[in-house]
Amino acid sequence: MTLTAHPGAADPAVPLRRRPGLRRLRALGQGPMFTAAVLLLVALVAVAALAPLLAPYDPEAMDLSASLVGTGGDHLLGTDQSGRDILSRLLHGARTGLLGPLLVVAVSTVLGTALGVLAGWRGGWADAVLSRSMDLAFALPGMLLAIMLVAVLGSGMTAPVIAMAVAYTPYVGRLVRGIARQEKARPYIESYLVQGWSGWTICLRHLLPNIAPTVLAQSAMNFGYALMDLAALSFLGFGVQPPTADWGAMINEGQSALQMGAMLPALAPSFCIVLAVVAFGIVGEGIADRIAKRER
């Protein structure tokens, strides 16, 4: 979209062009690692969505007579100490493993983006108050906040998700604030203001689409971090509770099996967590690197 600048703002002979915004993502080079990570995440989402159809057994069905059965035709990954099929629990655990981080990232991204844009666009006292508030939020560890909320709301997914969303919001907010301040200083913003566009219209229609790729990259990395944090809380007993299938809780339950020489009950969910976190990190860093190259 080409705009002609107002004579009082800039040389009218120089056209002002909107920055490409989300269109930058269309030209991303897809290296083998980036492509493999994307395919892995697509497969992970598909597995989580189709878990009831793919799982060979009920993930919560116990059979003590089949405790710690090794890998074989009936149980491809064996069973845990309660006789539950490990593969079935891994497939269903992908649901809780992805749902919690998705909620954390969605809430923190929306709140952080709104606060960051408001602080970066308005400046002055609004910027000072919001920036200091985000600094205070940095001082409160997410894990500690989660434990405090569990004491009030009880164990489960609700308290950890709320705590992690609050903890991740200032990271997004600080990032968006910095980008919004840079975007506001660009000529195309000045041109829209001179033409009488309102600040809200400019932010919604032009500024937000331009900062969206960077926010998307940060959200992808935050997803991996949130997945790891929520799994750690479940491992400690503050998150999803047994017998519900959850990767973090499965590691906790698999500790006793390790003492009896059975590795898969604890190692299988650990491997899934590591694989998912690494994949989200590769995707986030890949998007960020390619955006940085196009900005040069």
Short mmCIF file of the C-alpha atoms (twelve columns), coordinates in Angstrom:
data_MODEL
# 
_entry.id   MODEL 
# 
loop_
_atom_site.group_PDB 
_atom_site.id 
_atom_site.type_symbol 
_atom_site.label_atom_id 
_atom_site.label_alt_id 
_atom_site.label_comp_id 
_atom_site.label_asym_id 
_atom_site.label_seq_id 
_atom_site.Cartn_x 
_atom_site.Cartn_y 
_atom_site.Cartn_z 
_atom_site.pdbx_PDB_model_num 
ATOM 1   C CA . MET A 1   0.000  0.000   0.000  1 
ATOM 2   C CA . THR A 2   1.555  3.305   -1.081 1 
ATOM 3   C CA . LEU A 3   0.763  6.577   0.634  1 
ATOM 4   C CA . THR A 4   1.749  10.114  -0.276 1 
ATOM 5   C CA . ALA A 5   3.037  12.075  2.676  1 
ATOM 6   C CA . HIS A 6   1.454  15.334  3.765  1 
ATOM 7   C CA . PRO A 7   3.646  18.309  2.732  1 
ATOM 8   C CA . GLY A 8   4.008  19.375  6.319  1 
ATOM 9   C CA . ALA A 9   5.232  15.978  7.426  1 
ATOM 10  C CA . ALA A 10  7.740  14.957  4.785  1 
ATOM 11  C CA . ASP A 11  8.782  15.452  1.190  1 
ATOM 12  C CA . PRO A 12  5.611  14.762  -0.874 1 
ATOM 13  C CA . ALA A 13  7.720  13.324  -3.672 1 
ATOM 14  C CA . VAL A 14  8.814  10.451  -1.426 1 
ATOM 15  C CA . PRO A 15  6.147  7.736   -1.138 1 
ATOM 16  C CA . LEU A 16  5.602  6.187   2.280  1 
ATOM 17  C CA . ARG A 17  5.071  2.450   2.297  1 
ATOM 18  C CA . ARG A 18  3.636  0.315   5.018  1 
ATOM 19  C CA . ARG A 19  6.005  -2.222  6.415  1 
ATOM 20  C CA . PRO A 20  5.243  -5.734  5.165  1 
ATOM 21  C CA . GLY A 21  4.072  -7.060  8.544  1 
ATOM 22  C CA . LEU A 22  2.670  -10.591 8.389  1 
ATOM 23  C CA . ARG A 23  3.632  -10.881 4.727  1 
ATOM 24  C CA . ARG A 24  7.213  -11.321 5.907  1 
ATOM 25  C CA . LEU A 25  6.319  -14.822 7.086  1 
ATOM 26  C CA . ARG A 26  5.399  -15.943 3.575  1 
ATOM 27  C CA . ALA A 27  8.985  -15.673 2.424  1 
ATOM 28  C CA . LEU A 28  10.557 -17.549 5.305  1 
ATOM 29  C CA . GLY A 29  13.257 -19.922 4.181  1 
ATOM 30  C CA . GLN A 30  12.552 -23.417 5.432  1 
ATOM 31  C CA . GLY A 31  15.724 -25.153 6.495  1 
ATOM 32  C CA . PRO A 32  15.620 -28.854 7.327  1 
ATOM 33  C CA . MET A 33  15.611 -28.318 11.108 1 
ATOM 34  C CA . PHE A 34  12.850 -25.722 10.934 1 
ATOM 35  C CA . THR A 35  10.759 -27.908 8.612  1 
ATOM 36  C CA . ALA A 36  11.284 -30.999 10.777 1 
ATOM 37  C CA . ALA A 37  10.263 -29.059 13.900 1 
ATOM 38  C CA . VAL A 38  7.104  -27.747 12.242 1 
ATOM 39  C CA . LEU A 39  6.147  -31.237 11.035 1 
ATOM 40  C CA . LEU A 40  6.781  -32.638 14.499 1 
ATOM 41  C CA . LEU A 41  4.520  -30.036 16.103 1 
ATOM 42  C CA . VAL A 42  1.789  -30.676 13.526 1 
ATOM 43  C CA . ALA A 43  2.029  -34.396 14.304 1 
ATOM 44  C CA . LEU A 44  1.911  -33.662 18.032 1 
ATOM 45  C CA . VAL A 45  -1.249 -31.590 17.663 1 
ATOM 46  C CA . ALA A 46  -2.824 -34.305 15.501 1 
ATOM 47  C CA . VAL A 47  -1.964 -36.959 18.082 1 
ATOM 48  C CA . ALA A 48  -3.488 -34.868 20.870 1 
ATOM 49  C CA . ALA A 49  -6.673 -34.292 18.865 1 
ATOM 50  C CA . LEU A 50  -7.031 -37.949 17.848 1 
ATOM 51  C CA . ALA A 51  -5.825 -39.520 21.098 1 
ATOM 52  C CA . PRO A 52  -9.151 -41.283 21.873 1 
ATOM 53  C CA . LEU A 53  -9.030 -42.924 18.434 1 
ATOM 54  C CA . LEU A 54  -5.309 -43.754 18.438 1 
ATOM 55  C CA . ALA A 55  -4.901 -45.019 22.003 1 
ATOM 56  C CA . PRO A 56  -5.141 -48.823 22.123 1 
ATOM 57  C CA . TYR A 57  -6.317 -48.866 25.766 1 
ATOM 58  C CA . ASP A 58  -8.111 -46.730 28.311 1 
ATOM 59  C CA . PRO A 59  -5.301 -44.566 29.753 1 
ATOM 60  C CA . GLU A 60  -6.710 -44.809 33.276 1 
ATOM 61  C CA . ALA A 61  -7.578 -48.520 33.275 1 
ATOM 62  C CA . MET A 62  -5.427 -50.354 35.837 1 
ATOM 63  C CA . ASP A 63  -4.450 -54.019 35.672 1 
ATOM 64  C CA . LEU A 64  -2.147 -54.963 38.536 1 
ATOM 65  C CA . SER A 65  -1.607 -58.404 37.020 1 
ATOM 66  C CA . ALA A 66  0.117  -56.664 34.093 1 
ATOM 67  C CA . SER A 67  2.318  -54.357 36.199 1 
ATOM 68  C CA . LEU A 68  5.549  -53.270 34.494 1 
ATOM 69  C CA . VAL A 69  5.075  -55.513 31.485 1 
ATOM 70  C CA . GLY A 70  7.836  -54.942 28.950 1 
ATOM 71  C CA . THR A 71  7.452  -53.826 25.367 1 
ATOM 72  C CA . GLY A 72  5.632  -56.263 23.126 1 
ATOM 73  C CA . GLY A 73  2.727  -56.840 20.797 1 
ATOM 74  C CA . ASP A 74  0.035  -56.103 23.380 1 
ATOM 75  C CA . HIS A 75  1.795  -53.057 24.831 1 
ATOM 76  C CA . LEU A 76  4.200  -51.387 22.406 1 
ATOM 77  C CA . LEU A 77  5.828  -49.324 25.167 1 
ATOM 78  C CA . GLY A 78  4.966  -51.623 28.054 1 
ATOM 79  C CA . THR A 79  2.944  -50.765 31.141 1 
ATOM 80  C CA . ASP A 80  3.552  -48.763 34.294 1 
ATOM 81  C CA . GLN A 81  3.497  -50.033 37.871 1 
ATOM 82  C CA . SER A 82  -0.299 -49.921 37.909 1 
ATOM 83  C CA . GLY A 83  -0.592 -51.947 34.705 1 
ATOM 84  C CA . ARG A 84  -1.699 -48.973 32.585 1 
ATOM 85  C CA . ASP A 85  -0.600 -48.891 28.958 1 
ATOM 86  C CA . ILE A 86  2.209  -46.323 28.608 1 
ATOM 87  C CA . LEU A 87  1.526  -45.544 24.945 1 
ATOM 88  C CA . SER A 88  -2.124 -44.790 25.662 1 
ATOM 89  C CA . ARG A 89  -1.173 -42.499 28.532 1 
ATOM 90  C CA . LEU A 90  1.400  -40.698 26.384 1 
ATOM 91  C CA . LEU A 91  -1.163 -40.046 23.660 1 
ATOM 92  C CA . HIS A 92  -3.744 -38.723 26.113 1 
ATOM 93  C CA . GLY A 93  -1.034 -36.863 28.033 1 
ATOM 94  C CA . ALA A 94  -0.350 -34.829 24.903 1 
ATOM 95  C CA . ARG A 95  -3.773 -33.242 25.413 1 
ATOM 96  C CA . THR A 96  -3.069 -31.871 28.872 1 
ATOM 97  C CA . GLY A 97  0.544  -31.233 27.871 1 
ATOM 98  C CA . LEU A 98  -0.537 -28.888 25.073 1 
ATOM 99  C CA . LEU A 99  -3.758 -27.426 26.459 1 
ATOM 100 C CA . GLY A 100 -2.166 -25.865 29.531 1 
ATOM 101 C CA . PRO A 101 0.659  -24.093 27.642 1 
ATOM 102 C CA . LEU A 102 -1.816 -23.011 24.954 1 
ATOM 103 C CA . LEU A 103 -3.936 -21.243 27.574 1 
ATOM 104 C CA . VAL A 104 -0.861 -19.687 29.178 1 
ATOM 105 C CA . VAL A 105 0.481  -18.393 25.873 1 
ATOM 106 C CA . ALA A 106 -2.923 -17.168 24.675 1 
ATOM 107 C CA . VAL A 107 -3.651 -15.180 27.847 1 
ATOM 108 C CA . SER A 108 -0.125 -13.815 28.305 1 
ATOM 109 C CA . THR A 109 0.177  -12.847 24.625 1 
ATOM 110 C CA . VAL A 110 -3.137 -10.992 24.558 1 
ATOM 111 C CA . LEU A 111 -2.504 -9.179  27.843 1 
ATOM 112 C CA . GLY A 112 1.174  -8.521  27.138 1 
ATOM 113 C CA . THR A 113 0.476  -7.215  23.635 1 
ATOM 114 C CA . ALA A 114 -2.296 -4.914  24.856 1 
ATOM 115 C CA . LEU A 115 -0.169 -3.508  27.691 1 
ATOM 116 C CA . GLY A 116 2.930  -3.206  25.498 1 
ATOM 117 C CA . VAL A 117 1.135  -1.392  22.678 1 
ATOM 118 C CA . LEU A 118 -0.573 0.950   25.151 1 
ATOM 119 C CA . ALA A 119 2.719  1.761   26.887 1 
ATOM 120 C CA . GLY A 120 4.679  2.163   23.658 1 
ATOM 121 C CA . TRP A 121 2.031  4.233   21.883 1 
ATOM 122 C CA . ARG A 122 0.929  6.546   24.688 1 
ATOM 123 C CA . GLY A 123 4.316  7.062   26.363 1 
ATOM 124 C CA . GLY A 124 4.509  9.496   29.266 1 
ATOM 125 C CA . TRP A 125 2.880  8.529   32.546 1 
ATOM 126 C CA . ALA A 126 1.069  5.549   30.998 1 
ATOM 127 C CA . ASP A 127 4.383  4.110   29.826 1 
ATOM 128 C CA . ALA A 128 5.992  4.747   33.208 1 
ATOM 129 C CA . VAL A 129 3.167  3.129   35.213 1 
ATOM 130 C CA . LEU A 130 2.854  0.080   32.955 1 
ATOM 131 C CA . SER A 131 6.617  -0.405  32.718 1 
ATOM 132 C CA . ARG A 132 7.053  -0.279  36.490 1 
ATOM 133 C CA . SER A 133 4.139  -2.697  36.916 1 
ATOM 134 C CA . MET A 134 5.778  -5.149  34.552 1 
ATOM 135 C CA . ASP A 135 9.056  -4.759  36.445 1 
ATOM 136 C CA . LEU A 136 7.246  -5.720  39.651 1 
ATOM 137 C CA . ALA A 137 5.744  -8.770  37.942 1 
ATOM 138 C CA . PHE A 138 9.264  -9.864  36.959 1 
ATOM 139 C CA . ALA A 139 10.197 -9.994  40.638 1 
ATOM 140 C CA . LEU A 140 7.569  -12.650 41.435 1 
ATOM 141 C CA . PRO A 141 8.665  -16.140 40.313 1 
ATOM 142 C CA . GLY A 142 5.973  -17.979 38.379 1 
ATOM 143 C CA . MET A 143 6.538  -21.265 40.210 1 
ATOM 144 C CA . LEU A 144 6.148  -19.591 43.604 1 
ATOM 145 C CA . LEU A 145 2.982  -17.842 42.461 1 
ATOM 146 C CA . ALA A 146 1.636  -21.166 41.199 1 
ATOM 147 C CA . ILE A 147 2.250  -22.855 44.535 1 
ATOM 148 C CA . MET A 148 0.515  -19.973 46.332 1 
ATOM 149 C CA . LEU A 149 -2.520 -20.219 44.040 1 
ATOM 150 C CA . VAL A 150 -2.678 -23.983 44.455 1 
ATOM 151 C CA . ALA A 151 -2.961 -23.425 48.198 1 
ATOM 152 C CA . VAL A 152 -5.990 -21.187 47.534 1 
ATOM 153 C CA . LEU A 153 -7.669 -22.845 44.530 1 
ATOM 154 C CA . GLY A 154 -6.513 -26.416 45.014 1 
ATOM 155 C CA . SER A 155 -4.390 -28.605 42.769 1 
ATOM 156 C CA . GLY A 156 -5.233 -29.069 39.120 1 
ATOM 157 C CA . MET A 157 -4.656 -27.153 35.909 1 
ATOM 158 C CA . THR A 158 -6.434 -23.894 36.801 1 
ATOM 159 C CA . ALA A 159 -4.029 -22.460 39.377 1 
ATOM 160 C CA . PRO A 160 -0.800 -23.236 37.464 1 
ATOM 161 C CA . VAL A 161 -2.227 -21.820 34.219 1 
ATOM 162 C CA . ILE A 162 -3.272 -18.565 35.914 1 
ATOM 163 C CA . ALA A 163 0.098  -18.246 37.646 1 
ATOM 164 C CA . MET A 164 2.129  -18.913 34.515 1 
ATOM 165 C CA . ALA A 165 -0.025 -16.554 32.438 1 
ATOM 166 C CA . VAL A 166 0.670  -13.765 34.951 1 
ATOM 167 C CA . ALA A 167 4.378  -14.625 34.997 1 
ATOM 168 C CA . TYR A 168 4.728  -14.661 31.192 1 
ATOM 169 C CA . THR A 169 2.739  -11.477 30.522 1 
ATOM 170 C CA . PRO A 170 5.563  -9.005  31.361 1 
ATOM 171 C CA . TYR A 171 7.963  -10.810 28.996 1 
ATOM 172 C CA . VAL A 172 5.575  -10.251 26.112 1 
ATOM 173 C CA . GLY A 173 4.701  -6.758  27.313 1 
ATOM 174 C CA . ARG A 174 8.307  -5.550  27.448 1 
ATOM 175 C CA . LEU A 175 9.029  -6.960  23.989 1 
ATOM 176 C CA . VAL A 176 5.930  -5.398  22.431 1 
ATOM 177 C CA . ARG A 177 6.539  -2.052  24.143 1 
ATOM 178 C CA . GLY A 178 9.987  -1.769  22.587 1 
ATOM 179 C CA . ILE A 179 8.757  -2.687  19.101 1 
ATOM 180 C CA . ALA A 180 5.743  -0.376  19.372 1 
ATOM 181 C CA . ARG A 181 7.994  2.560   20.260 1 
ATOM 182 C CA . GLN A 182 10.138 1.858   17.205 1 
ATOM 183 C CA . GLU A 183 7.128  1.507   14.918 1 
ATOM 184 C CA . LYS A 184 5.567  4.731   16.187 1 
ATOM 185 C CA . ALA A 185 8.669  6.652   15.096 1 
ATOM 186 C CA . ARG A 186 8.447  5.399   11.490 1 
ATOM 187 C CA . PRO A 187 7.272  7.723   8.686  1 
ATOM 188 C CA . TYR A 188 4.173  5.731   7.743  1 
ATOM 189 C CA . ILE A 189 2.731  6.227   11.240 1 
ATOM 190 C CA . GLU A 190 3.292  9.970   11.012 1 
ATOM 191 C CA . SER A 191 1.603  10.000  7.620  1 
ATOM 192 C CA . TYR A 192 -1.528 8.295   8.953  1 
ATOM 193 C CA . LEU A 193 -1.674 10.705  11.908 1 
ATOM 194 C CA . VAL A 194 -1.394 13.704  9.597  1 
ATOM 195 C CA . GLN A 195 -4.273 12.338  7.511  1 
ATOM 196 C CA . GLY A 196 -6.446 12.303  10.624 1 
ATOM 197 C CA . TRP A 197 -6.462 8.591   11.465 1 
ATOM 198 C CA . SER A 198 -7.106 7.837   15.127 1 
ATOM 199 C CA . GLY A 199 -4.476 6.139   17.234 1 
ATOM 200 C CA . TRP A 200 -6.675 3.076   17.839 1 
ATOM 201 C CA . THR A 201 -7.277 2.628   14.115 1 
ATOM 202 C CA . ILE A 202 -3.581 2.865   13.310 1 
ATOM 203 C CA . CYS A 203 -2.678 0.393   16.051 1 
ATOM 204 C CA . LEU A 204 -5.305 -2.161  15.077 1 
ATOM 205 C CA . ARG A 205 -4.938 -1.963  11.309 1 
ATOM 206 C CA . HIS A 206 -1.234 -1.291  10.870 1 
ATOM 207 C CA . LEU A 207 0.932  -1.413  13.997 1 
ATOM 208 C CA . LEU A 208 -0.326 -4.762  15.318 1 
ATOM 209 C CA . PRO A 209 0.064  -6.602  11.975 1 
ATOM 210 C CA . ASN A 210 3.624  -5.274  11.719 1 
ATOM 211 C CA . ILE A 211 4.663  -6.505  15.164 1 
ATOM 212 C CA . ALA A 212 2.746  -9.788  14.878 1 
ATOM 213 C CA . PRO A 213 5.634  -11.853 13.396 1 
ATOM 214 C CA . THR A 214 7.946  -11.006 16.293 1 
ATOM 215 C CA . VAL A 215 5.196  -11.706 18.820 1 
ATOM 216 C CA . LEU A 216 4.530  -15.017 17.079 1 
ATOM 217 C CA . ALA A 217 8.192  -15.990 17.385 1 
ATOM 218 C CA . GLN A 218 8.216  -15.122 21.082 1 
ATOM 219 C CA . SER A 219 4.946  -16.999 21.647 1 
ATOM 220 C CA . ALA A 220 6.370  -20.149 20.074 1 
ATOM 221 C CA . MET A 221 9.325  -20.077 22.455 1 
ATOM 222 C CA . ASN A 222 7.066  -19.219 25.405 1 
ATOM 223 C CA . PHE A 223 4.930  -22.258 24.539 1 
ATOM 224 C CA . GLY A 224 7.909  -24.544 25.066 1 
ATOM 225 C CA . TYR A 225 8.873  -22.854 28.323 1 
ATOM 226 C CA . ALA A 226 5.287  -22.995 29.608 1 
ATOM 227 C CA . LEU A 227 5.037  -26.684 28.699 1 
ATOM 228 C CA . MET A 228 8.167  -27.377 30.721 1 
ATOM 229 C CA . ASP A 229 7.032  -25.279 33.699 1 
ATOM 230 C CA . LEU A 230 3.577  -26.867 33.857 1 
ATOM 231 C CA . ALA A 231 5.094  -30.348 33.545 1 
ATOM 232 C CA . ALA A 232 7.408  -29.502 36.444 1 
ATOM 233 C CA . LEU A 233 4.442  -28.403 38.563 1 
ATOM 234 C CA . SER A 234 2.606  -31.645 37.751 1 
ATOM 235 C CA . PHE A 235 5.751  -33.580 38.650 1 
ATOM 236 C CA . LEU A 236 5.810  -31.814 42.025 1 
ATOM 237 C CA . GLY A 237 2.145  -32.633 42.599 1 
ATOM 238 C CA . PHE A 238 0.719  -29.132 42.098 1 
ATOM 239 C CA . GLY A 239 -0.657 -29.577 38.592 1 
ATOM 240 C CA . VAL A 240 -2.753 -32.252 36.898 1 
ATOM 241 C CA . GLN A 241 -3.484 -35.029 39.366 1 
ATOM 242 C CA . PRO A 242 -3.410 -38.812 38.852 1 
ATOM 243 C CA . PRO A 243 -4.965 -40.871 37.412 1 
ATOM 244 C CA . THR A 244 -5.373 -38.269 34.629 1 
ATOM 245 C CA . ALA A 245 -2.711 -38.819 31.980 1 
ATOM 246 C CA . ASP A 246 -0.171 -35.995 32.018 1 
ATOM 247 C CA . TRP A 247 3.481  -36.127 31.047 1 
ATOM 248 C CA . GLY A 248 4.738  -34.385 34.188 1 
ATOM 249 C CA . ALA A 249 2.637  -36.546 36.496 1 
ATOM 250 C CA . MET A 250 3.749  -39.662 34.598 1 
ATOM 251 C CA . ILE A 251 7.383  -38.863 35.370 1 
ATOM 252 C CA . ASN A 252 6.509  -38.537 39.045 1 
ATOM 253 C CA . GLU A 253 4.646  -41.850 39.011 1 
ATOM 254 C CA . GLY A 254 7.500  -43.510 37.132 1 
ATOM 255 C CA . GLN A 255 10.037 -42.838 39.892 1 
ATOM 256 C CA . SER A 256 9.055  -45.970 41.781 1 
ATOM 257 C CA . ALA A 257 9.339  -48.001 38.578 1 
ATOM 258 C CA . LEU A 258 12.914 -46.760 38.133 1 
ATOM 259 C CA . GLN A 259 13.840 -48.334 41.457 1 
ATOM 260 C CA . MET A 260 12.579 -51.647 40.098 1 
ATOM 261 C CA . GLY A 261 14.602 -51.352 36.915 1 
ATOM 262 C CA . ALA A 262 11.788 -50.225 34.597 1 
ATOM 263 C CA . MET A 263 12.923 -47.155 32.656 1 
ATOM 264 C CA . LEU A 264 10.114 -46.452 30.164 1 
ATOM 265 C CA . PRO A 265 7.399  -45.251 32.605 1 
ATOM 266 C CA . ALA A 266 9.563  -42.227 33.434 1 
ATOM 267 C CA . LEU A 267 11.762 -41.905 30.341 1 
ATOM 268 C CA . ALA A 268 8.969  -42.013 27.741 1 
ATOM 269 C CA . PRO A 269 7.133  -38.881 29.007 1 
ATOM 270 C CA . SER A 270 10.480 -37.168 29.655 1 
ATOM 271 C CA . PHE A 271 11.457 -37.740 26.030 1 
ATOM 272 C CA . CYS A 272 8.119  -36.338 24.830 1 
ATOM 273 C CA . ILE A 273 8.586  -33.163 26.893 1 
ATOM 274 C CA . VAL A 274 12.144 -32.631 25.665 1 
ATOM 275 C CA . LEU A 275 11.153 -33.246 22.054 1 
ATOM 276 C CA . ALA A 276 8.221  -30.802 22.219 1 
ATOM 277 C CA . VAL A 277 10.215 -28.070 23.999 1 
ATOM 278 C CA . VAL A 278 13.091 -28.338 21.513 1 
ATOM 279 C CA . ALA A 279 10.686 -28.246 18.555 1 
ATOM 280 C CA . PHE A 280 8.925  -25.122 19.811 1 
ATOM 281 C CA . GLY A 281 12.296 -23.491 20.455 1 
ATOM 282 C CA . ILE A 282 13.528 -24.254 16.931 1 
ATOM 283 C CA . VAL A 283 10.347 -22.874 15.375 1 
ATOM 284 C CA . GLY A 284 10.434 -19.697 17.474 1 
ATOM 285 C CA . GLU A 285 14.113 -19.032 16.861 1 
ATOM 286 C CA . GLY A 286 13.735 -19.873 13.173 1 
ATOM 287 C CA . ILE A 287 10.992 -17.285 12.729 1 
ATOM 288 C CA . ALA A 288 12.956 -14.691 14.707 1 
ATOM 289 C CA . ASP A 289 16.176 -15.290 12.725 1 
ATOM 290 C CA . ARG A 290 14.462 -15.011 9.376  1 
ATOM 291 C CA . ILE A 291 12.639 -11.843 10.367 1 
ATOM 292 C CA . ALA A 292 15.941 -10.349 11.534 1 
ATOM 293 C CA . LYS A 293 17.578 -11.194 8.201  1 
ATOM 294 C CA . ARG A 294 14.780 -9.527  6.264  1 
ATOM 295 C CA . GLU A 295 15.045 -6.409  8.447  1 
ATOM 296 C CA . ARG A 296 18.708 -5.908  7.531  1 
# 
